[in-house]
JSON list of C-alpha atoms and ligand atoms in Angstrom, two decimals:
[
{"chain": "A", "resi": 1034, "resn": "MET", "atom": "CA", "xyz": [-0.18, 0.22, 0.04]},
{"chain": "A", "resi": 1035, "resn": "ASN", "atom": "CA", "xyz": [1.35, 3.86, -0.90]},
{"chain": "A", "resi": 1036, "resn": "SER", "atom": "CA", "xyz": [0.68, 6.55, 1.01]},
{"chain": "A", "resi": 1037, "resn": "PHE", "atom": "CA", "xyz": [-2.17, 8.49, 0.65]},
{"chain": "A", "resi": 1038, "resn": "SER", "atom": "CA", "xyz": [0.77, 11.24, -1.00]},
{"chain": "A", "resi": 1039, "resn": "SER", "atom": "CA", "xyz": [2.62, 8.67, -2.79]},
{"chain": "A", "resi": 1040, "resn": "LEU", "atom": "CA", "xyz": [-0.61, 7.58, -4.51]},
{"chain": "A", "resi": 1041, "resn": "ILE", "atom": "CA", "xyz": [-1.65, 10.93, -5.78]},
{"chain": "A", "resi": 1042, "resn": "THR", "atom": "CA", "xyz": [2.03, 11.81, -6.74]},
{"chain": "A", "resi": 1043, "resn": "CYS", "atom": "CA", "xyz": [2.37, 8.89, -8.86]},
{"chain": "A", "resi": 1044, "resn": "ARG", "atom": "CA", "xyz": [-1.26, 8.33, -10.52]},
{"chain": "A", "resi": 1045, "resn": "ARG", "atom": "CA", "xyz": [-0.90, 9.58, -14.17]},
{"chain": "A", "resi": 1046, "resn": "SER", "atom": "CA", "xyz": [-3.78, 9.05, -16.70]},
{"chain": "A", "resi": 1047, "resn": "THR", "atom": "CA", "xyz": [-2.50, 5.41, -18.82]},
{"chain": "A", "resi": 1048, "resn": "ARG", "atom": "CA", "xyz": [-3.93, 4.87, -21.90]},
{"chain": "A", "resi": 1049, "resn": "GLU", "atom": "CA", "xyz": [-2.00, 2.07, -23.19]},
{"chain": "A", "resi": 1050, "resn": "PHE", "atom": "CA", "xyz": [-2.03, -1.37, -21.46]},
{"chain": "A", "resi": 1051, "resn": "THR", "atom": "CA", "xyz": [-1.09, -4.98, -22.09]},
{"chain": "A", "resi": 1052, "resn": "ASP", "atom": "CA", "xyz": [-3.52, -7.43, -22.22]},
{"chain": "A", "resi": 1053, "resn": "GLU", "atom": "CA", "xyz": [-2.78, -8.95, -19.08]},
{"chain": "A", "resi": 1054, "resn": "PRO", "atom": "CA", "xyz": [-6.83, -9.18, -17.52]},
{"chain": "A", "resi": 1055, "resn": "LEU", "atom": "CA", "xyz": [-7.20, -7.88, -13.70]},
{"chain": "A", "resi": 1056, "resn": "SER", "atom": "CA", "xyz": [-8.16, -10.57, -11.13]},
{"chain": "A", "resi": 1057, "resn": "PRO", "atom": "CA", "xyz": [-10.84, -10.50, -9.60]},
{"chain": "A", "resi": 1058, "resn": "GLU", "atom": "CA", "xyz": [-9.84, -9.04, -6.51]},
{"chain": "A", "resi": 1059, "resn": "GLN", "atom": "CA", "xyz": [-8.58, -6.38, -8.63]},
{"chain": "A", "resi": 1060, "resn": "ALA", "atom": "CA", "xyz": [-11.84, -5.64, -10.49]},
{"chain": "A", "resi": 1061, "resn": "GLU", "atom": "CA", "xyz": [-13.37, -5.91, -6.76]},
{"chain": "A", "resi": 1062, "resn": "ALA", "atom": "CA", "xyz": [-11.34, -3.67, -5.26]},
{"chain": "A", "resi": 1063, "resn": "ILE", "atom": "CA", "xyz": [-11.70, -1.08, -7.76]},
{"chain": "A", "resi": 1064, "resn": "LEU", "atom": "CA", "xyz": [-15.53, -1.79, -6.78]},
{"chain": "A", "resi": 1065, "resn": "GLN", "atom": "CA", "xyz": [-15.58, -1.45, -4.01]},
{"chain": "A", "resi": 1066, "resn": "ALA", "atom": "CA", "xyz": [-13.47, 2.00, -3.80]},
{"chain": "A", "resi": 1067, "resn": "ALA", "atom": "CA", "xyz": [-16.58, 3.42, -5.75]},
{"chain": "A", "resi": 1068, "resn": "LEU", "atom": "CA", "xyz": [-19.04, 2.04, -3.90]},
{"chain": "A", "resi": 1069, "resn": "MET", "atom": "CA", "xyz": [-16.98, 3.68, -0.66]},
{"chain": "A", "resi": 1070, "resn": "ALA", "atom": "CA", "xyz": [-17.01, 7.15, -2.37]},
{"chain": "A", "resi": 1071, "resn": "PRO", "atom": "CA", "xyz": [-19.11, 9.96, -0.41]},
{"chain": "A", "resi": 1072, "resn": "THR", "atom": "CA", "xyz": [-22.41, 11.51, -1.84]},
{"chain": "A", "resi": 1073, "resn": "SER", "atom": "CA", "xyz": [-24.99, 13.81, -1.59]},
{"chain": "A", "resi": 1074, "resn": "LYS", "atom": "CA", "xyz": [-27.24, 12.82, 1.47]},
{"chain": "A", "resi": 1075, "resn": "GLY", "atom": "CA", "xyz": [-25.45, 9.77, 1.42]},
{"chain": "A", "resi": 1076, "resn": "ALA", "atom": "CA", "xyz": [-27.97, 8.97, -0.94]},
{"chain": "A", "resi": 1077, "resn": "SER", "atom": "CA", "xyz": [-25.58, 6.75, -3.64]},
{"chain": "A", "resi": 1078, "resn": "SER", "atom": "CA", "xyz": [-27.09, 8.12, -6.48]},
{"chain": "A", "resi": 1079, "resn": "TRP", "atom": "CA", "xyz": [-24.47, 6.30, -9.06]},
{"chain": "A", "resi": 1080, "resn": "GLN", "atom": "CA", "xyz": [-24.51, 3.17, -10.58]},
{"chain": "A", "resi": 1081, "resn": "PHE", "atom": "CA", "xyz": [-21.61, 1.35, -12.83]},
{"chain": "A", "resi": 1082, "resn": "VAL", "atom": "CA", "xyz": [-21.78, -0.52, -15.85]},
{"chain": "A", "resi": 1083, "resn": "VAL", "atom": "CA", "xyz": [-18.71, -3.12, -16.32]},
{"chain": "A", "resi": 1084, "resn": "VAL", "atom": "CA", "xyz": [-17.60, -3.99, -19.34]},
{"chain": "A", "resi": 1085, "resn": "GLU", "atom": "CA", "xyz": [-14.76, -6.68, -19.90]},
{"chain": "A", "resi": 1086, "resn": "ASP", "atom": "CA", "xyz": [-16.47, -7.95, -23.83]},
{"chain": "A", "resi": 1087, "resn": "LYS", "atom": "CA", "xyz": [-13.88, -7.07, -26.19]},
{"chain": "A", "resi": 1088, "resn": "GLU", "atom": "CA", "xyz": [-16.70, -5.94, -28.58]},
{"chain": "A", "resi": 1089, "resn": "THR", "atom": "CA", "xyz": [-18.16, -4.01, -26.10]},
{"chain": "A", "resi": 1090, "resn": "LEU", "atom": "CA", "xyz": [-15.15, -1.96, -25.69]},
{"chain": "A", "resi": 1091, "resn": "HIS", "atom": "CA", "xyz": [-14.04, -1.74, -28.81]},
{"chain": "A", "resi": 1092, "resn": "GLN", "atom": "CA", "xyz": [-17.73, -0.21, -29.39]},
{"chain": "A", "resi": 1093, "resn": "LEU", "atom": "CA", "xyz": [-17.50, 2.02, -26.54]},
{"chain": "A", "resi": 1094, "resn": "ALA", "atom": "CA", "xyz": [-14.24, 3.51, -27.51]},
{"chain": "A", "resi": 1095, "resn": "ARG", "atom": "CA", "xyz": [-16.27, 4.91, -30.87]},
{"chain": "A", "resi": 1096, "resn": "CYS", "atom": "CA", "xyz": [-17.98, 6.97, -28.17]},
{"chain": "A", "resi": 1097, "resn": "LYS", "atom": "CA", "xyz": [-16.78, 10.24, -29.22]},
{"chain": "A", "resi": 1098, "resn": "LYS", "atom": "CA", "xyz": [-14.60, 11.25, -31.58]},
{"chain": "A", "resi": 1099, "resn": "ASN", "atom": "CA", "xyz": [-11.08, 12.33, -29.32]},
{"chain": "A", "resi": 1100, "resn": "GLY", "atom": "CA", "xyz": [-10.34, 11.01, -26.36]},
{"chain": "A", "resi": 1101, "resn": "ALA", "atom": "CA", "xyz": [-11.99, 7.64, -26.50]},
{"chain": "A", "resi": 1102, "resn": "SER", "atom": "CA", "xyz": [-9.67, 5.05, -28.57]},
{"chain": "A", "resi": 1103, "resn": "PHE", "atom": "CA", "xyz": [-7.63, 3.95, -25.38]},
{"chain": "A", "resi": 1104, "resn": "LEU", "atom": "CA", "xyz": [-10.63, 1.88, -24.11]},
{"chain": "A", "resi": 1105, "resn": "ASP", "atom": "CA", "xyz": [-10.20, -0.35, -27.31]},
{"chain": "A", "resi": 1106, "resn": "GLY", "atom": "CA", "xyz": [-7.36, -1.80, -25.37]},
{"chain": "A", "resi": 1107, "resn": "CYS", "atom": "CA", "xyz": [-8.15, -1.69, -21.75]},
{"chain": "A", "resi": 1108, "resn": "VAL", "atom": "CA", "xyz": [-9.16, -4.95, -20.26]},
{"chain": "A", "resi": 1109, "resn": "LEU", "atom": "CA", "xyz": [-11.91, -3.93, -17.83]},
{"chain": "A", "resi": 1110, "resn": "ALA", "atom": "CA", "xyz": [-14.08, -0.19, -18.10]},
{"chain": "A", "resi": 1111, "resn": "VAL", "atom": "CA", "xyz": [-16.59, 1.56, -15.72]},
{"chain": "A", "resi": 1112, "resn": "VAL", "atom": "CA", "xyz": [-19.17, 3.56, -16.88]},
{"chain": "A", "resi": 1113, "resn": "VAL", "atom": "CA", "xyz": [-20.25, 5.53, -14.11]},
{"chain": "A", "resi": 1114, "resn": "LEU", "atom": "CA", "xyz": [-23.89, 6.59, -14.60]},
{"chain": "A", "resi": 1115, "resn": "GLY", "atom": "CA", "xyz": [-25.50, 9.00, -12.11]},
{"chain": "A", "resi": 1116, "resn": "ASP", "atom": "CA", "xyz": [-29.21, 9.27, -11.30]},
{"chain": "A", "resi": 1117, "resn": "MET", "atom": "CA", "xyz": [-30.86, 12.06, -12.80]},
{"chain": "A", "resi": 1118, "resn": "SER", "atom": "CA", "xyz": [-34.17, 11.61, -11.14]},
{"chain": "A", "resi": 1119, "resn": "GLN", "atom": "CA", "xyz": [-32.71, 11.26, -7.22]},
{"chain": "A", "resi": 1120, "resn": "THR", "atom": "CA", "xyz": [-30.68, 14.28, -6.71]},
{"chain": "A", "resi": 1121, "resn": "ASP", "atom": "CA", "xyz": [-29.03, 17.34, -8.63]},
{"chain": "A", "resi": 1122, "resn": "VAL", "atom": "CA", "xyz": [-25.58, 16.68, -7.83]},
{"chain": "A", "resi": 1123, "resn": "TRP", "atom": "CA", "xyz": [-25.52, 13.45, -9.81]},
{"chain": "A", "resi": 1124, "resn": "ILE", "atom": "CA", "xyz": [-22.44, 14.34, -11.45]},
{"chain": "A", "resi": 1125, "resn": "GLU", "atom": "CA", "xyz": [-20.74, 15.45, -8.08]},
{"chain": "A", "resi": 1126, "resn": "ASP", "atom": "CA", "xyz": [-21.66, 11.94, -7.39]},
{"chain": "A", "resi": 1127, "resn": "ALA", "atom": "CA", "xyz": [-20.23, 9.94, -9.66]},
{"chain": "A", "resi": 1128, "resn": "ALA", "atom": "CA", "xyz": [-17.08, 12.43, -10.35]},
{"chain": "A", "resi": 1129, "resn": "ILE", "atom": "CA", "xyz": [-16.15, 11.44, -7.16]},
{"chain": "A", "resi": 1130, "resn": "ALA", "atom": "CA", "xyz": [-16.48, 7.79, -6.98]},
{"chain": "A", "resi": 1131, "resn": "ALA", "atom": "CA", "xyz": [-14.99, 7.92, -10.64]},
{"chain": "A", "resi": 1132, "resn": "ILE", "atom": "CA", "xyz": [-11.33, 9.37, -8.62]},
{"chain": "A", "resi": 1133, "resn": "TYR", "atom": "CA", "xyz": [-11.42, 6.72, -5.95]},
{"chain": "A", "resi": 1134, "resn": "MET", "atom": "CA", "xyz": [-11.94, 3.50, -8.50]},
{"chain": "A", "resi": 1135, "resn": "GLN", "atom": "CA", "xyz": [-9.10, 5.30, -10.26]},
{"chain": "A", "resi": 1136, "resn": "LEU", "atom": "CA", "xyz": [-6.83, 6.12, -7.07]},
{"chain": "A", "resi": 1137, "resn": "GLN", "atom": "CA", "xyz": [-7.21, 2.40, -5.99]},
{"chain": "A", "resi": 1138, "resn": "ALA", "atom": "CA", "xyz": [-6.21, 1.24, -9.30]},
{"chain": "A", "resi": 1139, "resn": "GLU", "atom": "CA", "xyz": [-2.92, 3.04, -9.13]},
{"chain": "A", "resi": 1140, "resn": "ASP", "atom": "CA", "xyz": [-2.61, 1.73, -5.36]},
{"chain": "A", "resi": 1141, "resn": "LEU", "atom": "CA", "xyz": [-2.58, -1.76, -6.33]},
{"chain": "A", "resi": 1142, "resn": "GLY", "atom": "CA", "xyz": [-0.98, -0.88, -9.15]},
{"chain": "A", "resi": 1143, "resn": "LEU", "atom": "CA", "xyz": [-2.41, -0.57, -12.09]},
{"chain": "A", "resi": 1144, "resn": "GLY", "atom": "CA", "xyz": [-3.16, 1.72, -15.01]},
{"chain": "A", "resi": 1145, "resn": "SER", "atom": "CA", "xyz": [-6.35, 3.90, -15.90]},
{"chain": "A", "resi": 1146, "resn": "CYS", "atom": "CA", "xyz": [-8.06, 7.08, -17.66]},
{"chain": "A", "resi": 1147, "resn": "TRP", "atom": "CA", "xyz": [-10.92, 8.98, -17.90]},
{"chain": "A", "resi": 1148, "resn": "CYS", "atom": "CA", "xyz": [-13.17, 9.04, -20.83]},
{"chain": "A", "resi": 1149, "resn": "GLN", "atom": "CA", "xyz": [-15.88, 12.16, -20.49]},
{"chain": "A", "resi": 1150, "resn": "VAL", "atom": "CA", "xyz": [-19.03, 11.24, -22.21]},
{"chain": "A", "resi": 1151, "resn": "ARG", "atom": "CA", "xyz": [-21.54, 13.86, -20.64]},
{"chain": "A", "resi": 1152, "resn": "GLY", "atom": "CA", "xyz": [-21.82, 16.74, -22.83]},
{"chain": "A", "resi": 1153, "resn": "ARG", "atom": "CA", "xyz": [-19.77, 15.40, -25.67]},
{"chain": "A", "resi": 1154, "resn": "LEU", "atom": "CA", "xyz": [-20.69, 14.26, -29.32]},
{"chain": "A", "resi": 1155, "resn": "MET", "atom": "CA", "xyz": [-19.67, 11.47, -31.62]},
{"chain": "A", "resi": 1156, "resn": "GLU", "atom": "CA", "xyz": [-18.02, 11.89, -35.03]},
{"chain": "A", "resi": 1157, "resn": "ASN", "atom": "CA", "xyz": [-21.61, 12.30, -36.71]},
{"chain": "A", "resi": 1158, "resn": "GLY", "atom": "CA", "xyz": [-22.80, 14.15, -34.36]},
{"chain": "A", "resi": 1159, "resn": "TYR", "atom": "CA", "xyz": [-24.90, 12.18, -32.22]},
{"chain": "A", "resi": 1160, "resn": "GLU", "atom": "CA", "xyz": [-24.64, 12.58, -28.53]},
{"chain": "A", "resi": 1161, "resn": "SER", "atom": "CA", "xyz": [-22.25, 10.06, -26.87]},
{"chain": "A", "resi": 1162, "resn": "GLU", "atom": "CA", "xyz": [-24.53, 9.77, -24.11]},
{"chain": "A", "resi": 1163, "resn": "GLN", "atom": "CA", "xyz": [-27.08, 8.62, -25.67]},
{"chain": "A", "resi": 1164, "resn": "TYR", "atom": "CA", "xyz": [-24.60, 6.12, -27.67]},
{"chain": "A", "resi": 1165, "resn": "VAL", "atom": "CA", "xyz": [-24.10, 4.58, -25.06]},
{"chain": "A", "resi": 1166, "resn": "ARG", "atom": "CA", "xyz": [-26.98, 3.89, -23.24]},
{"chain": "A", "resi": 1167, "resn": "ASP", "atom": "CA", "xyz": [-28.52, 2.61, -26.73]},
{"chain": "A", "resi": 1168, "resn": "LEU", "atom": "CA", "xyz": [-25.54, 0.31, -26.53]},
{"chain": "A", "resi": 1169, "resn": "LEU", "atom": "CA", "xyz": [-25.62, -0.84, -22.58]},
{"chain": "A", "resi": 1170, "resn": "ASP", "atom": "CA", "xyz": [-29.60, -0.96, -21.83]},
{"chain": "A", "resi": 1171, "resn": "ILE", "atom": "CA", "xyz": [-29.51, 1.76, -19.86]},
{"chain": "A", "resi": 1172, "resn": "PRO", "atom": "CA", "xyz": [-32.57, 4.15, -18.79]},
{"chain": "A", "resi": 1173, "resn": "PRO", "atom": "CA", "xyz": [-32.99, 7.37, -19.73]},
{"chain": "A", "resi": 1174, "resn": "GLN", "atom": "CA", "xyz": [-33.26, 8.81, -16.10]},
{"chain": "A", "resi": 1175, "resn": "PHE", "atom": "CA", "xyz": [-29.22, 7.81, -15.80]},
{"chain": "A", "resi": 1176, "resn": "GLY", "atom": "CA", "xyz": [-26.43, 10.39, -17.27]},
{"chain": "A", "resi": 1177, "resn": "VAL", "atom": "CA", "xyz": [-23.66, 9.15, -18.24]},
{"chain": "A", "resi": 1178, "resn": "LEU", "atom": "CA", "xyz": [-20.57, 10.86, -16.82]},
{"chain": "A", "resi": 1179, "resn": "ALA", "atom": "CA", "xyz": [-17.54, 9.23, -17.90]},
{"chain": "A", "resi": 1180, "resn": "ILE", "atom": "CA", "xyz": [-16.70, 5.76, -18.89]},
{"chain": "A", "resi": 1181, "resn": "ILE", "atom": "CA", "xyz": [-12.96, 5.06, -16.81]},
{"chain": "A", "resi": 1182, "resn": "GLY", "atom": "CA", "xyz": [-10.59, 2.48, -18.21]},
{"chain": "A", "resi": 1183, "resn": "PHE", "atom": "CA", "xyz": [-8.55, -0.18, -16.43]},
{"chain": "A", "resi": 1184, "resn": "GLY", "atom": "CA", "xyz": [-5.61, -2.67, -17.19]},
{"chain": "A", "resi": 1185, "resn": "GLN", "atom": "CA", "xyz": [-1.56, -3.30, -16.70]},
{"chain": "A", "resi": 1186, "resn": "LYS", "atom": "CA", "xyz": [0.18, -0.30, -17.58]},
{"chain": "A", "resi": 1187, "resn": "GLU", "atom": "CA", "xyz": [2.28, -1.33, -20.89]},
{"chain": "A", "resi": 1188, "resn": "GLN", "atom": "CA", "xyz": [4.43, 1.48, -18.93]},
{"chain": "A", "resi": 1189, "resn": "GLU", "atom": "CA", "xyz": [5.57, 3.23, -16.54]},
{"chain": "A", "resi": 1190, "resn": "HIS", "atom": "CA", "xyz": [5.02, 7.67, -16.52]},
{"chain": "A", "resi": 1191, "resn": "LYS", "atom": "CA", "xyz": [6.35, 9.84, -14.70]},
{"chain": "A", "resi": 1192, "resn": "PRO", "atom": "CA", "xyz": [5.14, 11.02, -11.53]},
{"chain": "A", "resi": 1193, "resn": "VAL", "atom": "CA", "xyz": [3.71, 14.58, -10.81]},
{"chain": "A", "resi": 1194, "resn": "ASP", "atom": "CA", "xyz": [6.65, 17.26, -10.86]},
{"chain": "A", "resi": 1195, "resn": "GLU", "atom": "CA", "xyz": [6.00, 19.26, -7.67]},
{"chain": "A", "resi": 1196, "resn": "SER", "atom": "CA", "xyz": [8.21, 22.22, -9.04]},
{"chain": "A", "resi": 1197, "resn": "ASP", "atom": "CA", "xyz": [4.82, 21.85, -11.82]},
{"chain": "A", "resi": 1198, "resn": "LEU", "atom": "CA", "xyz": [2.13, 22.77, -9.13]},
{"chain": "A", "resi": 1199, "resn": "ARG", "atom": "CA", "xyz": [0.08, 25.73, -9.97]},
{"chain": "A", "resi": 1200, "resn": "TRP", "atom": "CA", "xyz": [1.19, 27.67, -6.95]},
{"chain": "A", "resi": 1201, "resn": "GLU", "atom": "CA", "xyz": [-0.88, 30.55, -8.03]},
{"chain": "A", "resi": 1202, "resn": "LYS", "atom": "CA", "xyz": [-3.81, 29.11, -8.51]},
{"chain": "A", "resi": 1203, "resn": "VAL", "atom": "CA", "xyz": [-4.37, 29.26, -4.45]},
{"chain": "A", "resi": 1204, "resn": "HIS", "atom": "CA", "xyz": [-5.26, 32.76, -3.33]},
{"chain": "A", "resi": 1205, "resn": "ILE", "atom": "CA", "xyz": [-5.18, 33.57, 0.33]},
{"chain": "A", "resi": 1206, "resn": "GLY", "atom": "CA", "xyz": [-8.04, 34.86, 1.84]},
{"chain": "A", "resi": 1207, "resn": "ARG", "atom": "CA", "xyz": [-9.23, 36.42, -1.19]},
{"chain": "A", "resi": 1208, "resn": "PHE", "atom": "CA", "xyz": [-9.07, 35.94, -4.57]},
{"chain": "A", "resi": 1209, "resn": "ASN", "atom": "CA", "xyz": [-6.43, 38.15, -6.35]},
{"chain": "A", "resi": 1210, "resn": "ASN", "atom": "CA", "xyz": [-5.28, 39.53, -2.99]},
{"chain": "A", "resi": 1211, "resn": "LYS", "atom": "CA", "xyz": [-2.18, 41.87, -4.50]},
{"chain": "B", "resi": 1615, "resn": "FMN", "atom": "C1", "xyz": [-12.83, 15.17, -16.21]},
{"chain": "B", "resi": 1615, "resn": "FMN", "atom": "C2", "xyz": [-11.78, 14.65, -16.70]},
{"chain": "B", "resi": 1615, "resn": "FMN", "atom": "C3", "xyz": [-12.09, 14.46, -17.88]},
{"chain": "B", "resi": 1615, "resn": "FMN", "atom": "C4", "xyz": [-11.28, 13.77, -19.25]},
{"chain": "B", "resi": 1615, "resn": "FMN", "atom": "N1", "xyz": [-11.61, 13.45, -20.15]},
{"chain": "B", "resi": 1615, "resn": "FMN", "atom": "C5", "xyz": [-10.31, 12.52, -20.99]},
{"chain": "B", "resi": 1615, "resn": "FMN", "atom": "C6", "xyz": [-10.95, 12.06, -22.30]},
{"chain": "B", "resi": 1615, "resn": "FMN", "atom": "O1", "xyz": [-12.32, 11.97, -22.00]},
{"chain": "B", "resi": 1615, "resn": "FMN", "atom": "N2", "xyz": [-9.67, 11.53, -22.86]},
{"chain": "B", "resi": 1615, "resn": "FMN", "atom": "C7", "xyz": [-8.84, 10.90, -22.28]},
{"chain": "B", "resi": 1615, "resn": "FMN", "atom": "O2", "xyz": [-7.94, 10.57, -22.81]},
{"chain": "B", "resi": 1615, "resn": "FMN", "atom": "N3", "xyz": [-8.28, 11.63, -20.90]},
{"chain": "B", "resi": 1615, "resn": "FMN", "atom": "C8", "xyz": [-9.62, 12.63, -20.36]},
{"chain": "B", "resi": 1615, "resn": "FMN", "atom": "N4", "xyz": [-8.91, 13.02, -19.18]},
{"chain": "B", "resi": 1615, "resn": "FMN", "atom": "C9", "xyz": [-7.73, 12.51, -18.20]},
{"chain": "B", "resi": 1615, "resn": "FMN", "atom": "C10", "xyz": [-6.82, 13.94, -18.55]},
{"chain": "B", "resi": 1615, "resn": "FMN", "atom": "O3", "xyz": [-6.09, 14.30, -19.68]},
{"chain": "B", "resi": 1615, "resn": "FMN", "atom": "C11", "xyz": [-5.52, 14.05, -17.42]},
{"chain": "B", "resi": 1615, "resn": "FMN", "atom": "O4", "xyz": [-6.13, 13.51, -16.39]},
{"chain": "B", "resi": 1615, "resn": "FMN", "atom": "C12", "xyz": [-4.89, 15.43, -18.14]},
{"chain": "B", "resi": 1615, "resn": "FMN", "atom": "O5", "xyz": [-4.01, 15.35, -19.24]},
{"chain": "B", "resi": 1615, "resn": "FMN", "atom": "C13", "xyz": [-3.74, 15.43, -16.77]},
{"chain": "B", "resi": 1615, "resn": "FMN", "atom": "O6", "xyz": [-2.96, 14.19, -16.79]},
{"chain": "B", "resi": 1615, "resn": "FMN", "atom": "P1", "xyz": [-2.26, 12.77, -15.73]},
{"chain": "B", "resi": 1615, "resn": "FMN", "atom": "O7", "xyz": [-4.14, 12.89, -15.45]},
{"chain": "B", "resi": 1615, "resn": "FMN", "atom": "O8", "xyz": [-1.29, 12.19, -16.80]},
{"chain": "B", "resi": 1615, "resn": "FMN", "atom": "O9", "xyz": [-2.16, 13.90, -13.99]},
{"chain": "B", "resi": 1615, "resn": "FMN", "atom": "C14", "xyz": [-10.25, 13.55, -18.10]},
{"chain": "B", "resi": 1615, "resn": "FMN", "atom": "C15", "xyz": [-9.69, 13.76, -16.68]},
{"chain": "B", "resi": 1615, "resn": "FMN", "atom": "C16", "xyz": [-10.56, 14.46, -15.90]},
{"chain": "B", "resi": 1615, "resn": "FMN", "atom": "C17", "xyz": [-10.17, 14.84, -14.99]}
]
């Protein structure tokens, strides 16, 4: 197990994976992390669709013009949904669960990357969210926030360089206080 600070330093997006599948224990740990994520009013507004079938991963990789093709090479993807009829903060709930899964993956030495779906369009102009709903039989009240792809890293990426941190984004006391 990594310390939390080394975990967040070492987590980088991985878009190239080996063919080695995740073990059932690894997959379970990732989903358990999602289910442990906090939600507004404890409403657990998220749902998750786990995809391992190669053909379905291939179809998911077509969900938008750019930035989804890496899903074709991952061994497991989790489609992160939020119940829009249940809460107005489904996006926040779902996003926290997604990053929990990514951090759990890193802790297991696995790679992952976020594929944004909400608000994106396919090459033909069709909504990416609706395409994913159609493909996976997802009922209409669920927003599709993102798809997180997982797998064994093809290669290690450099950890975050602390000297690159943008401290100018942090404002003390009030915004832009000079
Ligand atoms: C909200 C969000 C949406 C993202 N969407 C995509 C995406 O659609 N495709 C992709 O390849 N990466 C996507 N990423 C990954 C970012 O490109 C990546 O986190 C960023 O470039 C920083 O790199 P790092 O994760 O290696 O630190 C997304 C990340 C976030 C947080």
